[in-house]
Tab-separated table of C-alpha atoms in Angstrom:
chain	number	residue	atom	x	y	z
A	1	ARG	CA	1.846	4.414	31.865
A	2	ALA	CA	-1.094	5.572	29.820
A	3	TYR	CA	-3.389	2.727	30.861
A	4	SER	CA	-2.214	1.861	34.341
A	5	LEU	CA	-4.435	3.894	36.656
A	6	VAL	CA	-8.093	4.786	37.137
A	7	ASP	CA	-8.184	8.377	38.287
A	8	SER	CA	-9.435	11.799	37.255
A	9	SER	CA	-8.158	11.320	33.719
A	10	GLN	CA	-10.304	8.200	33.308
A	11	VAL	CA	-13.340	9.971	34.750
A	12	SER	CA	-12.814	12.809	32.263
A	13	THR	CA	-12.631	10.293	29.416
A	14	PHE	CA	-15.899	8.671	30.547
A	15	LEU	CA	-17.790	11.942	30.832
A	16	ILE	CA	-16.513	13.523	27.626
A	17	SER	CA	-17.121	10.419	25.504
A	18	ILE	CA	-20.692	10.066	26.783
A	19	LEU	CA	-21.397	13.773	26.261
A	20	LEU	CA	-20.047	13.592	22.711
A	21	ILE	CA	-22.244	10.599	21.882
A	22	VAL	CA	-25.357	12.194	23.355
A	23	TYR	CA	-24.712	15.557	21.717
A	24	GLY	CA	-23.867	14.030	18.339
A	25	SER	CA	-26.991	11.841	18.426
A	26	PHE	CA	-29.280	14.763	19.176
A	27	ARG	CA	-27.591	16.898	16.512
A	28	SER	CA	-28.316	14.087	14.057
A	29	LEU	CA	-31.955	13.904	15.163
A	30	ASN	CA	-32.282	17.667	14.867
A	31	MET	CA	-30.911	17.505	11.320
A	32	ASP	CA	-33.654	14.997	10.499
A	33	PHE	CA	-36.298	17.393	11.804
A	34	GLU	CA	-34.833	20.253	9.768
A	35	ASN	CA	-34.810	18.125	6.624
A	36	GLN	CA	-38.433	17.151	7.200
A	37	ASP	CA	-39.397	20.815	7.581
A	38	LYS	CA	-37.559	21.726	4.376
A	39	GLU	CA	-39.296	18.882	2.566
A	40	LYS	CA	-42.689	20.121	3.740
A	41	ASP	CA	-41.899	23.679	2.684
A	42	SER	CA	-40.557	22.731	-0.742
A	43	SER	CA	-43.215	20.209	-1.740
A	44	SER	CA	-46.850	19.578	-0.891
A	45	THR	CA	-46.725	16.025	-2.257
A	46	ALA	CA	-47.700	13.436	0.354
A	47	GLY	CA	-45.397	10.542	1.080
A	48	SER	CA	-42.571	9.408	3.251
A	49	PHE	CA	-39.317	11.332	3.410
A	50	ASN	CA	-35.950	9.920	2.485
A	51	GLY	CA	-33.170	11.856	4.234
A	52	ASN	CA	-30.622	11.071	1.532
A	53	SER	CA	-32.762	12.736	-1.131
A	54	THR	CA	-32.555	16.199	0.382
A	55	ASN	CA	-29.269	16.189	2.233
A	56	ASN	CA	-26.463	14.708	0.181
A	57	SER	CA	-23.970	15.300	2.996
A	58	ILE	CA	-25.553	12.501	5.055
A	59	GLN	CA	-23.918	9.129	4.412
A	60	THR	CA	-25.881	5.952	5.081
A	61	ILE	CA	-23.812	2.794	5.541
A	62	ASP	CA	-25.155	-0.283	3.756
A	63	SER	CA	-24.337	-3.942	4.404
A	64	THR	CA	-21.504	-4.088	1.862
A	65	GLN	CA	-19.810	-1.012	3.302
A	66	ALA	CA	-20.233	-2.381	6.823
A	67	LEU	CA	-18.456	-5.600	5.822
A	68	PHE	CA	-15.581	-3.929	3.998
A	69	LEU	CA	-14.987	-1.023	6.394
A	70	PRO	CA	-12.812	-3.098	8.797
A	71	ILE	CA	-10.761	-4.282	5.810
A	72	GLY	CA	-10.264	-0.724	4.615
A	73	ALA	CA	-9.357	0.355	8.127
A	74	SER	CA	-6.773	-2.444	8.315
A	75	VAL	CA	-5.189	-1.371	5.025
A	76	SER	CA	-5.026	2.238	6.233
A	77	LEU	CA	-3.459	1.098	9.495
A	78	LEU	CA	-0.768	-0.852	7.667
A	79	VAL	CA	-0.018	2.116	5.387
A	80	MET	CA	0.418	4.321	8.446
A	81	PHE	CA	2.573	1.669	10.119
A	82	PHE	CA	4.986	1.049	7.240
A	83	PHE	CA	4.982	4.401	5.418
A	84	PHE	CA	4.297	6.891	8.187
A	85	ASP	CA	7.464	8.900	7.520
A	86	SER	CA	6.486	9.310	3.874
A	87	VAL	CA	2.826	10.261	4.333
A	88	GLN	CA	2.856	11.978	7.715
A	89	VAL	CA	2.839	15.554	6.376
A	90	VAL	CA	0.052	14.886	3.877
A	91	PHE	CA	-1.902	13.007	6.530
A	92	THR	CA	-1.419	15.830	9.033
A	93	ILE	CA	-2.638	18.464	6.567
A	94	CYS	CA	-5.677	16.387	5.568
A	95	THR	CA	-6.488	15.752	9.224
A	96	ALA	CA	-6.175	19.466	10.011
A	97	VAL	CA	-8.560	20.381	7.172
A	98	LEU	CA	-11.140	17.804	8.264
A	99	ALA	CA	-10.768	18.868	11.895
A	100	THR	CA	-11.327	22.500	10.912
A	101	ILE	CA	-14.607	21.689	9.170
A	102	ALA	CA	-15.742	19.352	11.954
A	103	PHE	CA	-14.960	21.815	14.741
A	104	ALA	CA	-16.797	24.560	12.843
A	105	PHE	CA	-19.817	22.232	12.788
A	106	LEU	CA	-19.424	21.717	16.544
A	107	LEU	CA	-19.337	25.486	17.168
A	108	LEU	CA	-22.188	26.351	14.796
A	109	PRO	CA	-25.115	26.195	17.305
A	110	MET	CA	-23.251	28.474	19.721
A	111	CYS	CA	-22.424	30.925	16.924
A	112	GLN	CA	-26.043	30.904	15.747
A	113	TYR	CA	-27.142	31.778	19.268
A	114	LEU	CA	-24.594	34.609	19.515
A	115	THR	CA	-25.328	36.152	16.123
A	116	ARG	CA	-29.128	35.822	16.183
A	117	PRO	CA	-29.844	39.130	18.044
A	118	CYS	CA	-27.494	41.284	15.984
A	119	SER	CA	-27.410	39.671	12.547
A	120	PRO	CA	-30.068	38.405	10.146
A	121	GLN	CA	-29.824	34.831	8.997
A	122	ASN	CA	-29.497	35.865	5.356
A	123	LYS	CA	-26.663	34.152	3.518
A	124	ILE	CA	-23.694	36.091	2.209
A	125	SER	CA	-22.417	35.142	-1.237
A	126	PHE	CA	-18.737	34.353	-1.747
A	127	GLY	CA	-18.918	33.636	-5.457
A	128	CYS	CA	-17.866	30.121	-6.412
A	129	CYS	CA	-17.228	29.272	-2.749
A	130	GLY	CA	-20.953	29.355	-1.976
A	131	ARG	CA	-23.292	31.240	0.329
A	132	PHE	CA	-22.876	31.319	4.110
A	133	THR	CA	-24.623	32.871	7.100
A	134	ALA	CA	-22.824	35.080	9.602
A	135	ALA	CA	-22.930	32.242	12.149
A	136	GLU	CA	-21.264	29.850	9.706
A	137	LEU	CA	-18.534	32.378	8.925
A	138	LEU	CA	-17.934	33.007	12.626
A	139	SER	CA	-17.735	29.308	13.495
A	140	PHE	CA	-15.366	28.632	10.603
A	141	SER	CA	-13.128	31.567	11.559
A	142	LEU	CA	-12.918	30.389	15.176
A	143	SER	CA	-12.164	26.858	13.989
A	144	VAL	CA	-9.346	28.030	11.690
A	145	MET	CA	-7.884	30.065	14.557
A	146	LEU	CA	-7.936	27.080	16.900
A	147	VAL	CA	-6.275	24.798	14.333
A	148	LEU	CA	-3.521	27.341	13.727
A	149	ILE	CA	-2.858	27.642	17.461
A	150	TRP	CA	-2.776	23.846	17.711
A	151	VAL	CA	-0.214	23.648	14.891
A	152	LEU	CA	1.945	26.264	16.628
A	153	THR	CA	1.704	24.815	20.132
A	154	GLY	CA	0.706	21.153	19.776
A	155	HIS	CA	-1.195	21.393	23.075
A	156	TRP	CA	-3.172	18.283	24.041
A	157	LEU	CA	-6.257	20.304	24.998
A	158	LEU	CA	-6.541	21.796	21.508
A	159	MET	CA	-6.037	18.350	20.010
A	160	ASP	CA	-8.890	17.067	22.190
A	161	ALA	CA	-11.131	19.912	21.009
A	162	LEU	CA	-10.492	18.975	17.374
A	163	ALA	CA	-11.088	15.297	18.146
A	164	MET	CA	-14.410	16.216	19.765
A	165	GLY	CA	-15.447	18.042	16.625
A	166	LEU	CA	-14.558	15.016	14.506
A	167	CYS	CA	-16.581	12.730	16.790
A	168	VAL	CA	-19.713	14.882	16.725
A	169	ALA	CA	-19.540	15.458	12.958
A	170	MET	CA	-19.150	11.757	12.153
A	171	ILE	CA	-21.986	10.746	14.486
A	172	ALA	CA	-24.245	13.423	13.002
A	173	PHE	CA	-23.520	12.821	9.307
A	174	VAL	CA	-23.153	9.019	9.168
A	175	ARG	CA	-26.219	6.825	9.615
A	176	LEU	CA	-26.865	3.169	10.304
A	177	PRO	CA	-30.114	2.194	8.527
A	178	SER	CA	-30.948	-0.965	10.477
A	179	LEU	CA	-29.947	-3.213	13.331
A	180	LYS	CA	-28.569	-5.769	10.862
A	181	VAL	CA	-26.078	-3.272	9.444
A	182	SER	CA	-25.230	-2.150	12.987
A	183	CYS	CA	-24.393	-5.711	14.032
A	184	LEU	CA	-22.314	-6.327	10.895
A	185	LEU	CA	-20.333	-3.123	11.341
A	186	LEU	CA	-19.676	-3.401	15.070
A	187	SER	CA	-18.865	-7.131	14.925
A	188	GLY	CA	-16.364	-6.558	12.116
A	189	LEU	CA	-14.750	-3.666	13.955
A	190	LEU	CA	-14.552	-5.752	17.139
A	191	ILE	CA	-12.531	-8.385	15.253
A	192	TYR	CA	-10.410	-5.632	13.683
A	193	ASP	CA	-9.700	-4.022	17.063
A	194	VAL	CA	-8.868	-7.293	18.824
A	195	PHE	CA	-6.562	-8.497	16.059
A	196	TRP	CA	-4.500	-5.317	15.738
A	197	VAL	CA	-4.145	-4.833	19.496
A	198	PHE	CA	-3.577	-8.419	20.662
A	199	PHE	CA	-2.167	-10.346	17.700
A	200	SER	CA	-0.352	-7.854	15.450
A	201	ALA	CA	2.802	-8.075	17.581
A	202	TYR	CA	3.195	-11.762	16.678
A	203	ILE	CA	3.284	-10.884	12.962
A	204	PHE	CA	4.891	-7.418	12.827
A	205	ASN	CA	6.991	-7.575	16.030
A	206	SER	CA	5.183	-4.482	17.271
A	207	ASN	CA	1.711	-3.512	18.468
A	208	VAL	CA	0.550	-1.870	15.257
A	209	MET	CA	-2.512	-0.172	16.727
A	210	VAL	CA	-0.701	1.384	19.677
A	211	LYS	CA	2.287	2.504	17.614
A	212	VAL	CA	0.154	4.235	14.989
A	213	ALA	CA	-2.109	5.831	17.608
A	214	THR	CA	0.751	7.237	19.683
A	215	GLN	CA	3.286	8.167	17.009
A	216	PRO	CA	3.657	11.965	16.639
A	217	ALA	CA	3.971	13.566	13.205
A	218	ASP	CA	6.340	16.245	11.962
A	219	ASN	CA	4.906	19.729	12.131
A	220	PRO	CA	4.074	21.032	8.611
A	221	LEU	CA	5.637	24.408	9.505
A	222	ASP	CA	8.926	22.710	10.312
A	223	VAL	CA	8.831	20.731	7.071
A	224	LEU	CA	7.982	23.872	5.095
A	225	SER	CA	10.851	25.841	6.629
A	226	ARG	CA	13.307	23.078	5.764
A	227	LYS	CA	12.020	22.748	2.205
A	228	LEU	CA	12.249	26.509	1.606
A	229	HIS	CA	15.578	26.860	3.466
A	230	LEU	CA	14.219	29.644	5.642
A	231	GLY	CA	16.983	29.360	8.197
A	232	PRO	CA	17.565	27.416	11.400
A	233	ASN	CA	15.425	29.722	13.558
A	234	VAL	CA	12.364	29.989	11.303
A	235	GLY	CA	9.701	27.370	11.989
A	236	ARG	CA	12.141	25.032	13.743
A	237	ASP	CA	10.896	25.583	17.294
A	238	VAL	CA	7.392	24.241	16.642
A	239	PRO	CA	6.585	20.920	18.326
A	240	ARG	CA	5.740	17.629	16.683
A	241	LEU	CA	1.991	17.023	16.521
A	242	SER	CA	-0.009	14.238	18.086
A	243	LEU	CA	-2.879	13.872	15.619
A	244	PRO	CA	-6.518	14.280	16.794
A	245	GLY	CA	-7.478	10.653	16.311
A	246	LYS	CA	-7.940	10.178	20.033
A	247	LEU	CA	-8.885	11.881	23.289
A	248	VAL	CA	-6.137	12.251	25.873
A	249	PHE	CA	-6.425	13.496	29.439
A	250	PRO	CA	-3.550	13.889	31.903
A	251	SER	CA	-3.739	12.446	35.382
A	252	SER	CA	-3.847	14.684	38.432
A	253	THR	CA	-0.132	14.077	38.978
A	254	GLY	CA	0.778	14.539	35.317
A	255	SER	CA	2.633	11.225	35.307
A	256	HIS	CA	0.552	9.626	32.561
A	257	PHE	CA	-2.252	10.222	30.064
A	258	SER	CA	-5.523	8.370	29.649
A	259	MET	CA	-6.249	7.743	25.967
A	260	LEU	CA	-9.382	6.709	24.060
A	261	GLY	CA	-9.514	6.464	20.263
A	262	ILE	CA	-12.282	8.384	18.521
A	263	GLY	CA	-13.338	5.145	16.816
A	264	ASP	CA	-14.304	3.835	20.249
A	265	ILE	CA	-16.629	6.841	20.543
A	266	VAL	CA	-17.918	7.179	16.987
A	267	MET	CA	-18.791	3.549	16.225
A	268	PRO	CA	-20.884	2.937	19.365
A	269	GLY	CA	-22.147	6.506	18.869
A	270	LEU	CA	-23.594	5.536	15.485
A	271	LEU	CA	-25.521	2.766	17.229
A	272	LEU	CA	-26.752	5.210	19.868
A	273	CYS	CA	-27.811	7.613	17.123
A	274	PHE	CA	-29.718	4.821	15.377
A	275	VAL	CA	-31.661	3.793	18.487
A	276	LEU	CA	-32.425	7.438	19.356
A	277	ARG	CA	-33.947	7.919	15.916
A	278	TYR	CA	-35.913	4.707	16.337
A	279	ASP	CA	-37.166	5.780	19.780
A	280	ASN	CA	-38.379	9.045	18.260
A	281	TYR	CA	-39.965	7.229	15.309
A	282	LYS	CA	-41.773	4.788	17.597
A	283	LYS	CA	-42.936	7.594	19.879
A	284	GLN	CA	-44.484	9.444	16.952
A	285	ALA	CA	-46.020	6.216	15.631
A	286	ASN	CA	-47.626	5.483	19.008
A	287	SER	CA	-48.988	9.025	19.265
A	288	ASP	CA	-50.494	8.727	15.774
A	289	SER	CA	-52.119	5.412	16.733
A	290	CYS	CA	-53.694	7.081	19.816
A	291	GLY	CA	-51.361	5.439	22.319
A	292	ALA	CA	-51.824	1.840	21.255
A	293	PRO	CA	-50.319	-0.518	23.858
A	294	GLY	CA	-47.273	-2.609	23.157
A	295	PRO	CA	-47.140	-6.403	22.959
A	296	GLY	CA	-49.018	-8.227	25.662
A	297	ASN	CA	-46.010	-10.254	26.798
A	298	ILE	CA	-44.181	-7.332	28.348
A	299	SER	CA	-45.058	-4.949	31.159
A	300	GLY	CA	-45.947	-1.323	30.599
A	301	ARG	CA	-42.941	-0.260	32.684
A	302	MET	CA	-40.568	-2.045	30.312
A	303	GLN	CA	-42.264	-0.393	27.361
A	304	LYS	CA	-41.381	2.993	28.825
A	305	VAL	CA	-37.651	2.184	28.932
A	306	SER	CA	-36.078	3.682	25.818
A	307	TYR	CA	-33.544	1.855	23.681
A	308	PHE	CA	-31.308	4.919	23.830
A	309	HIS	CA	-30.977	4.921	27.617
A	310	CYS	CA	-30.451	1.149	27.716
A	311	THR	CA	-27.668	1.295	25.112
A	312	LEU	CA	-26.070	4.368	26.679
A	313	ILE	CA	-25.847	2.620	30.053
A	314	GLY	CA	-24.331	-0.373	28.295
A	315	TYR	CA	-21.721	1.890	26.695
A	316	PHE	CA	-20.736	3.311	30.080
A	317	VAL	CA	-20.481	-0.152	31.659
A	318	GLY	CA	-18.405	-1.388	28.715
A	319	LEU	CA	-16.052	1.573	28.957
A	320	LEU	CA	-15.664	1.019	32.680
A	321	THR	CA	-14.935	-2.667	32.094
A	322	ALA	CA	-12.293	-1.812	29.493
A	323	THR	CA	-10.626	0.543	31.965
A	324	VAL	CA	-10.579	-2.069	34.725
A	325	ALA	CA	-9.161	-4.638	32.284
A	326	SER	CA	-6.392	-2.251	31.238
A	327	ARG	CA	-5.494	-1.700	34.893
A	328	ILE	CA	-5.384	-5.422	35.612
A	329	HIS	CA	-3.305	-6.330	32.556
A	330	ARG	CA	-1.175	-3.160	32.611
A	331	ALA	CA	-1.463	-2.893	28.828
A	332	ALA	CA	-3.576	-1.340	26.092
A	333	GLN	CA	-6.967	-2.945	25.614
A	334	PRO	CA	-9.206	-3.034	22.500
A	335	ALA	CA	-12.101	-1.002	23.845
A	336	LEU	CA	-14.559	-2.391	21.282
A	337	LEU	CA	-14.037	-5.848	22.769
A	338	TYR	CA	-16.023	-4.584	25.767
A	339	LEU	CA	-18.138	-1.828	24.206
A	340	VAL	CA	-19.733	-3.925	21.458
A	341	PRO	CA	-21.149	-6.725	23.689
A	342	PHE	CA	-22.277	-4.282	26.386
A	343	THR	CA	-24.194	-2.165	23.844
A	344	LEU	CA	-25.478	-4.722	21.330
A	345	LEU	CA	-26.564	-7.516	23.680
A	346	PRO	CA	-28.834	-5.375	25.928
A	347	LEU	CA	-30.274	-3.720	22.818
A	348	LEU	CA	-31.044	-7.053	21.133
A	349	THR	CA	-32.543	-8.439	24.340
A	350	MET	CA	-34.789	-5.419	24.882
A	351	ALA	CA	-35.870	-5.355	21.238
A	352	TYR	CA	-36.841	-9.033	21.476
A	353	LEU	CA	-38.796	-8.505	24.691
A	354	LYS	CA	-40.610	-5.490	23.260
A	355	GLY	CA	-41.408	-7.281	20.014
A	356	ASP	CA	-39.445	-4.802	17.879
A	357	LEU	CA	-36.508	-7.015	16.911
A	358	ARG	CA	-37.831	-8.100	13.511
A	359	ARG	CA	-38.680	-4.562	12.479
A	360	MET	CA	-35.447	-3.016	13.786
A	361	TRP	CA	-33.421	-5.723	12.046
A	362	SER	CA	-34.447	-4.912	8.483
A	363	GLU	CA	-36.736	-1.894	7.911
A	364	PRO	CA	-37.042	0.048	11.170
A	365	PHE	CA	-38.230	3.317	9.600
A	366	HIS	CA	-40.505	1.905	6.889
A	367	SER	CA	-44.045	3.232	7.046
A	368	LYS	CA	-46.939	1.525	5.354
A	369	SER	CA	-48.966	4.703	5.308
A	370	SER	CA	-48.502	6.891	2.261
A	371	SER	CA	-48.984	9.963	4.384
A	372	SER	CA	-46.343	9.101	6.921
A	373	ARG	CA	-44.296	11.921	8.401
A	374	PHE	CA	-41.400	9.743	9.427
A	375	LEU	CA	-37.957	9.108	8.089
A	376	GLU	CA	-37.401	6.233	5.727
A	377	VAL	CA	-33.747	5.270	5.466
C-alpha cells in the first residue's frame, strides 16, 4: 500500500520536498534582488520598490483570494471527480504545457552556467514570440524533450521531475504579502484537505481526494491515433499517464509507492518563502540601523534564530508526523492537517517573543523611510 511503510521512499519524499522548498524560496529571493537592481538601473527616483510594478509575472495573493482559493480548489476537485473522462485529455495537455514552462524555469540557472563561457547573454529575437537568451532556449528545449519522453514512456521519475519544476515555479512566482494572509490561506486549505480526505466518502461513497490524485489519464497520443484512425499499431502502445500533481517514490522492494501531493509542498513553501524574505528584510533593516538590539524581553540568542529555520524544522516535523499517522491508520492522511500547525504555531510563537508579530501580521515589508531599499508588497 502506498502509505503503509516508512522506508527509503519516505526518506526520499522528505529530502526532495525540503530541497524544493528551500530552492524555490531562494529563487524567489533572488528574483527580488534582480528586480531591485533593474529598478535602480532604470530609475534614479528615490523610494520603496513594489515588486508587482516591475515584474507582472509575480502573483501576490490577497485576503479575498486566500479565502476563496479552497472553494475554487474544491470545485476543481469535483469537476475532476465527476467529469474526468470528459476533460482528461484537455487537462493532460494543459498540465504538460505548464510543466514544460515550469521545468524550463527549474533548468534555467544550470543552462545559464553552461552557456556563459561560450555564448553572450544577448537576446535572440523570434518575432512575435519575443526575445530569448541562449540559456532560455536551451532550458526550454531540454524541457520539451523531457515532456515528450514522459508522454511516450509515462515513467514515474520523469513525472517527478515535472512535478519538481511545478513546485519551484509556484513557490518562486506566488507571494504571500503578510502573516494574516498566510494564516487565512493555510487554515482554509487545512479544512479543505481534511474534508476531502476524511469526510468525502460519506457524501460521494468514495475518497474524492485519493481517487482524483491516483487516477491515470489517457495518453494524448493514443487518443489522437484513435481520432485520426491511424491503425491499431500506431500510438496504441503508449501507457496511460499519471499526472505530475504529486511526487511518487518506489520502496526498496518495489511493492508500493510513497506519494506526496505538490500542494503539500507548495502551500507550506509559500509560507517559508514569506519568512525568508522577512528574515532578509529584517537583516538589512538592522544593518542600516547600525545593529540596533531587539526587544529587551528576549535573549540575544533567540534573536539570532531565523524564522526560516524555525518554520523549516516545523515543516519536517509535520511531514514526519503525517507519515507516522499514515502508518498507524493504514490509510491516506491529509498532510496539511499536520503541516499547518507545525509550521504556523512555532512561527507565531517566535514572532510574538521577538516582538515582530504585529508588523508581520499586516505590513511586514512597509518602510517608513522614503529612501528605503526594501521590498514593499
